[in-house]
Tab-separated table of C-alpha atoms and ligand atoms in Angstrom:
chain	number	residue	atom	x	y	z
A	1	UNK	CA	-21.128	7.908	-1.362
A	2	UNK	CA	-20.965	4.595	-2.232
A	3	UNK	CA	-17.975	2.640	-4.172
A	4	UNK	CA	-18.844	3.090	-7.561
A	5	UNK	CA	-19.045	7.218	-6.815
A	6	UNK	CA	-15.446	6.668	-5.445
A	7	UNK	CA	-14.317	4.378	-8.084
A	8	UNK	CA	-15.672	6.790	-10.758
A	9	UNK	CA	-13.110	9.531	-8.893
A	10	UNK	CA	-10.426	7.571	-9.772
A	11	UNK	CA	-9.079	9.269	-12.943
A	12	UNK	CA	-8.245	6.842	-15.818
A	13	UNK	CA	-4.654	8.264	-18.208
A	14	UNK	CA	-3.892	6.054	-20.805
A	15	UNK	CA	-0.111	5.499	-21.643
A	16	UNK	CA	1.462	6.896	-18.298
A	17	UNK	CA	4.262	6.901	-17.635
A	18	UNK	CA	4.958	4.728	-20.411
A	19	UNK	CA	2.734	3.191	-23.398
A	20	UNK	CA	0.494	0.640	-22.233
A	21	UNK	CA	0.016	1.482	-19.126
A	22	UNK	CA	-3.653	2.590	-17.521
A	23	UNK	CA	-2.559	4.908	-14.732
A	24	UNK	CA	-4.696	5.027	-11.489
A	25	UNK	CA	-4.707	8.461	-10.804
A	26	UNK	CA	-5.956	9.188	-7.008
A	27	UNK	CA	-5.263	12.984	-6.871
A	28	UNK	CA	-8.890	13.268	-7.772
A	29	UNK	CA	-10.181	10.807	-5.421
A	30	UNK	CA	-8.025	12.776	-2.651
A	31	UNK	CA	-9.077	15.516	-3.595
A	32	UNK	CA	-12.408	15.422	-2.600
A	33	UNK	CA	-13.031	15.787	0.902
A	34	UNK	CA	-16.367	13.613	1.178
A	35	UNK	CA	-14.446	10.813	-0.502
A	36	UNK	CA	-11.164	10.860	1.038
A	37	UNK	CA	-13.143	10.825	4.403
A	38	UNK	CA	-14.932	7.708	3.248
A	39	UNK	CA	-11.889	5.825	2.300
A	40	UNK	CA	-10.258	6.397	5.315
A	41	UNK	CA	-13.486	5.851	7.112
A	42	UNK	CA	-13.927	2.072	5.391
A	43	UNK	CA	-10.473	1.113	6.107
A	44	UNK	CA	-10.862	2.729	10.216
A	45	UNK	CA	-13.799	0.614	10.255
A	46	UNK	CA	-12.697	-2.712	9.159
A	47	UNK	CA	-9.223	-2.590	11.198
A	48	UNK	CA	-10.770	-1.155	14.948
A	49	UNK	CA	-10.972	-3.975	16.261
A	50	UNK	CA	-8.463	-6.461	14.569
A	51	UNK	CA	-5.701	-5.692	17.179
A	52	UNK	CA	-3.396	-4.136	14.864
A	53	UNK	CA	-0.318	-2.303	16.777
A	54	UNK	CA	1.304	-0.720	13.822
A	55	UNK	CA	0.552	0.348	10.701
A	56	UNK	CA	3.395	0.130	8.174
A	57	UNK	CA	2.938	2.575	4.673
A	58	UNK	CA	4.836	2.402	1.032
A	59	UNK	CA	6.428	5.110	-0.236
A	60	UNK	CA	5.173	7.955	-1.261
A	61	UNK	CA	1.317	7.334	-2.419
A	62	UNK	CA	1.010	4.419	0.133
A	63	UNK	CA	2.114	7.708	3.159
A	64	UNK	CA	-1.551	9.374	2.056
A	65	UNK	CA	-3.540	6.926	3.585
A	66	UNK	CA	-1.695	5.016	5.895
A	67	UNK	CA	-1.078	7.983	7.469
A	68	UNK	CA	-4.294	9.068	8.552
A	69	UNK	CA	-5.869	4.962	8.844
A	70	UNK	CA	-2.984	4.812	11.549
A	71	UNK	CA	-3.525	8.472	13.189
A	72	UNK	CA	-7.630	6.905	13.670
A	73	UNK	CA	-6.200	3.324	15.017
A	74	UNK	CA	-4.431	5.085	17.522
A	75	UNK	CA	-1.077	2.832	16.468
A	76	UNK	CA	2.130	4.354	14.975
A	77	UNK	CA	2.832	4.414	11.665
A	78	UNK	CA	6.162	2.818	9.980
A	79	UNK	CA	7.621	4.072	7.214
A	80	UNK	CA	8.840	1.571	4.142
A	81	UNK	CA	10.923	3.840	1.932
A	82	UNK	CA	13.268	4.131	-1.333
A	83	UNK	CA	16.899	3.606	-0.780
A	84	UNK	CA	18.757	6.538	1.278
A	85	UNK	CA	15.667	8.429	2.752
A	86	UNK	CA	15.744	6.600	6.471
A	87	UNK	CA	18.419	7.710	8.359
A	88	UNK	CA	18.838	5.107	11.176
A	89	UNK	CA	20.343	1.673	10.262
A	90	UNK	CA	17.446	0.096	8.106
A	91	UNK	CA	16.949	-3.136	6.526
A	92	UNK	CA	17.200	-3.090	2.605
A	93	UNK	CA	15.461	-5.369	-0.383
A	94	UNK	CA	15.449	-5.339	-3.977
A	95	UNK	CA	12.828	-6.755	-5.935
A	96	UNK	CA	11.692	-7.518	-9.500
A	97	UNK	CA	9.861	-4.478	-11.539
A	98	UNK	CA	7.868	-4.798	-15.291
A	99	UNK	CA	11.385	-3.471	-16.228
A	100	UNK	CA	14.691	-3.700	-14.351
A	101	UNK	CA	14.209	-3.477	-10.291
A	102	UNK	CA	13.556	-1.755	-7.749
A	103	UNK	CA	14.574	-1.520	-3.797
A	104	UNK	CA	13.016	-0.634	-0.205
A	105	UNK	CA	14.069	-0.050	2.935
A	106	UNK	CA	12.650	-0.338	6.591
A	107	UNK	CA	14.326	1.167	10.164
A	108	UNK	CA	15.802	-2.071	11.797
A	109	UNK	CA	14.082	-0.539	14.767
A	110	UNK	CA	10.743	0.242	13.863
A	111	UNK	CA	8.881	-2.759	15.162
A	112	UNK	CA	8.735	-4.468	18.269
A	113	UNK	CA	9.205	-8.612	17.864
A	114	UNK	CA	5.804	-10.253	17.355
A	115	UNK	CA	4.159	-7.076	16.457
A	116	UNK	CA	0.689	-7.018	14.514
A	117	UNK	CA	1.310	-5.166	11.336
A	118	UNK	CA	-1.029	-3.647	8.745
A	119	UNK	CA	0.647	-3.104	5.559
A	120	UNK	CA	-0.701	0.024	3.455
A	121	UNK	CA	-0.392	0.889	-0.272
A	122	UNK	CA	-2.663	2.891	-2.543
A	123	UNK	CA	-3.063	0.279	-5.381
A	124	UNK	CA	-2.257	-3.418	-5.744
A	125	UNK	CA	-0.781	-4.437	-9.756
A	126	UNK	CA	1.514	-7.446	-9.526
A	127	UNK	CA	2.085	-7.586	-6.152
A	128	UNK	CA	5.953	-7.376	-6.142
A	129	UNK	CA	6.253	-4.048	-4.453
A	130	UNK	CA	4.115	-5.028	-1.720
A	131	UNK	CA	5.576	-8.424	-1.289
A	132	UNK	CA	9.051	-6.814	-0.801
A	133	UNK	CA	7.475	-4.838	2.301
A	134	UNK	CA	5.747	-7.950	3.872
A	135	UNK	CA	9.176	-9.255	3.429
A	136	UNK	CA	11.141	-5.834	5.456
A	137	UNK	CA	8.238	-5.750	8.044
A	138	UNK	CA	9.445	-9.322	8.730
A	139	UNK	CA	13.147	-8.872	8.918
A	140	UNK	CA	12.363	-5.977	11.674
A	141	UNK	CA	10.252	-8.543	13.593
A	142	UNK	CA	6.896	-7.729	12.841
A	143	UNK	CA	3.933	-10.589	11.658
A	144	UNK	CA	2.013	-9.014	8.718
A	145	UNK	CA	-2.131	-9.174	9.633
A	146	UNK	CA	-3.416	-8.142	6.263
A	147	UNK	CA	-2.357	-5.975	3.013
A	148	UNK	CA	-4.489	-2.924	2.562
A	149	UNK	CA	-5.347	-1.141	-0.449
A	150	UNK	CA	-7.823	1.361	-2.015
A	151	UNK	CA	-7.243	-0.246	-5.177
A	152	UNK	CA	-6.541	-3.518	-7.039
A	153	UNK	CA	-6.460	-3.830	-10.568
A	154	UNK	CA	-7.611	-7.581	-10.447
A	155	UNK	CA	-6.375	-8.827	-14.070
A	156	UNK	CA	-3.098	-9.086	-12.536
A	157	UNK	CA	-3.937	-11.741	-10.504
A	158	UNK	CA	-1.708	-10.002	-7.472
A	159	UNK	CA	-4.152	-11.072	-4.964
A	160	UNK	CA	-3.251	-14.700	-5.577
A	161	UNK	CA	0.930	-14.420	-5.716
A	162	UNK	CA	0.820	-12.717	-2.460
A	163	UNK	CA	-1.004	-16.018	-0.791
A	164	UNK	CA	-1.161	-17.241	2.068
A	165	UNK	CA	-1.845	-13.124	3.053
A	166	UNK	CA	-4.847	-11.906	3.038
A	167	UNK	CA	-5.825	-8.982	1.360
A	168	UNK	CA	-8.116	-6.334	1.059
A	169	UNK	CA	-8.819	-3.658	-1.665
A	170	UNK	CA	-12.030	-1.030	-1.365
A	171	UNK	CA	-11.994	-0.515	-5.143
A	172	UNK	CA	-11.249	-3.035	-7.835
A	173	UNK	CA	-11.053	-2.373	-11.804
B	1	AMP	P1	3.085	-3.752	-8.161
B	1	AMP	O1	4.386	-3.927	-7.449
B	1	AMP	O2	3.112	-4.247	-9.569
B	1	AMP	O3	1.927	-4.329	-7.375
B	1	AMP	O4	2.846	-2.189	-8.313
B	1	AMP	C1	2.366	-1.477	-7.250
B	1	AMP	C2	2.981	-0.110	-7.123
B	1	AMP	O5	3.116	0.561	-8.367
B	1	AMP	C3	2.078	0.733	-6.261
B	1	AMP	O6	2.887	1.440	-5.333
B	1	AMP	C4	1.360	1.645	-7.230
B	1	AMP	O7	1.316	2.952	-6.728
B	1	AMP	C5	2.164	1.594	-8.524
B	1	AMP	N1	1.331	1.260	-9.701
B	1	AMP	C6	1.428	0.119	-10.446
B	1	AMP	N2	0.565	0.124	-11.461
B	1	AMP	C7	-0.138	1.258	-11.361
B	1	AMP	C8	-1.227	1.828	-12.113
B	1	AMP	N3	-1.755	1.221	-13.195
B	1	AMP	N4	-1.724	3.023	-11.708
B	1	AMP	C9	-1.192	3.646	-10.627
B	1	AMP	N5	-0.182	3.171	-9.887
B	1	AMP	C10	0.354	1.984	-10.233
């Protein structure tokens, strides 16, 4: 399968959840076995041998493949999540949305100091969301190695606010 039989998976709705907006829809990229495989596979592939020791994932579509790209590392996985889901003492951030904000959280404990991190979400736009968990994966000691995603909508110009990280996306629009 090769990207543009992935990217043609991803299903396109207009005006959700609010006008204007081109939703991203993975379910039906998920959904197909062959595919899913693949994306995993790519991401598997290009972080083997990068010494990563964690992998740290945004709630909730960012769980669906960090999940499984950390099960195939062999590293744990971290969980960055909405206010009052982690139970332990965590570290919290709000950041700027479109509209009004937003905020994240992070286990004060989840990382060792110095550790590699590979942060995980399922589609870059702006870049604040992800910014805010390079930002809690640093309070809990950890040095971000690269921000992963299956998608980037590249219009936004994302790629270049979240400099000097480097990033990766498999599928751009
Ligand atoms: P941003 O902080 O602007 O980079 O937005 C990224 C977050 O919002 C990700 O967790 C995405 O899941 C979600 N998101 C933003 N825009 C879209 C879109 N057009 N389609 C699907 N998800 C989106």
């Amino acid at each position: 399968m090769t990207i543009t039989d992935l990217s043609s998976l991803i299903r396109n709705i207009p005006d959700f959840p609010q006008p204007g907006i081109q939703f991203k829809d993975i379910t039906t990229l998920i959904g197909n076995g062959p595919a899913f495989q693949q994306v995993i596979g790519a991401m598997v592939e290009r972080y083997q041998n990068a010494g990563i020791d964690a992998v740290a994932g945004v709630e909730s579509r960012g769980f669906i493949f960090s999940a499984p790209i950390a099960l195939q590392l062999g590293v744990g996985l971290v969980p960055i999540r909405k206010p009052g889901k982690l139970p332990a003492e965590t570290y919290q951030i709000e950041y700027e949305l479109e509209y009004g904000t937003s905020k994240l959280e992070i286990h004060r404990d989840a990382l060792e100091p110095g550790m590699r991190v590979l942060l995980i979400d399922d589609l870059l736009a702006t870049g604040g969301t992800i910014r805010a968990a390079t930002q809690l994966v640093e309070r809990a000691g950890g040095s971000v190695t690269e921000l992963a995603f299956v998608i980037e909508l590249t219009f936004l110009g994302g790629r270049e606010k979240l400099a000097p990280y480097p990033v990766f996306s498999l599928i751009q629009f």
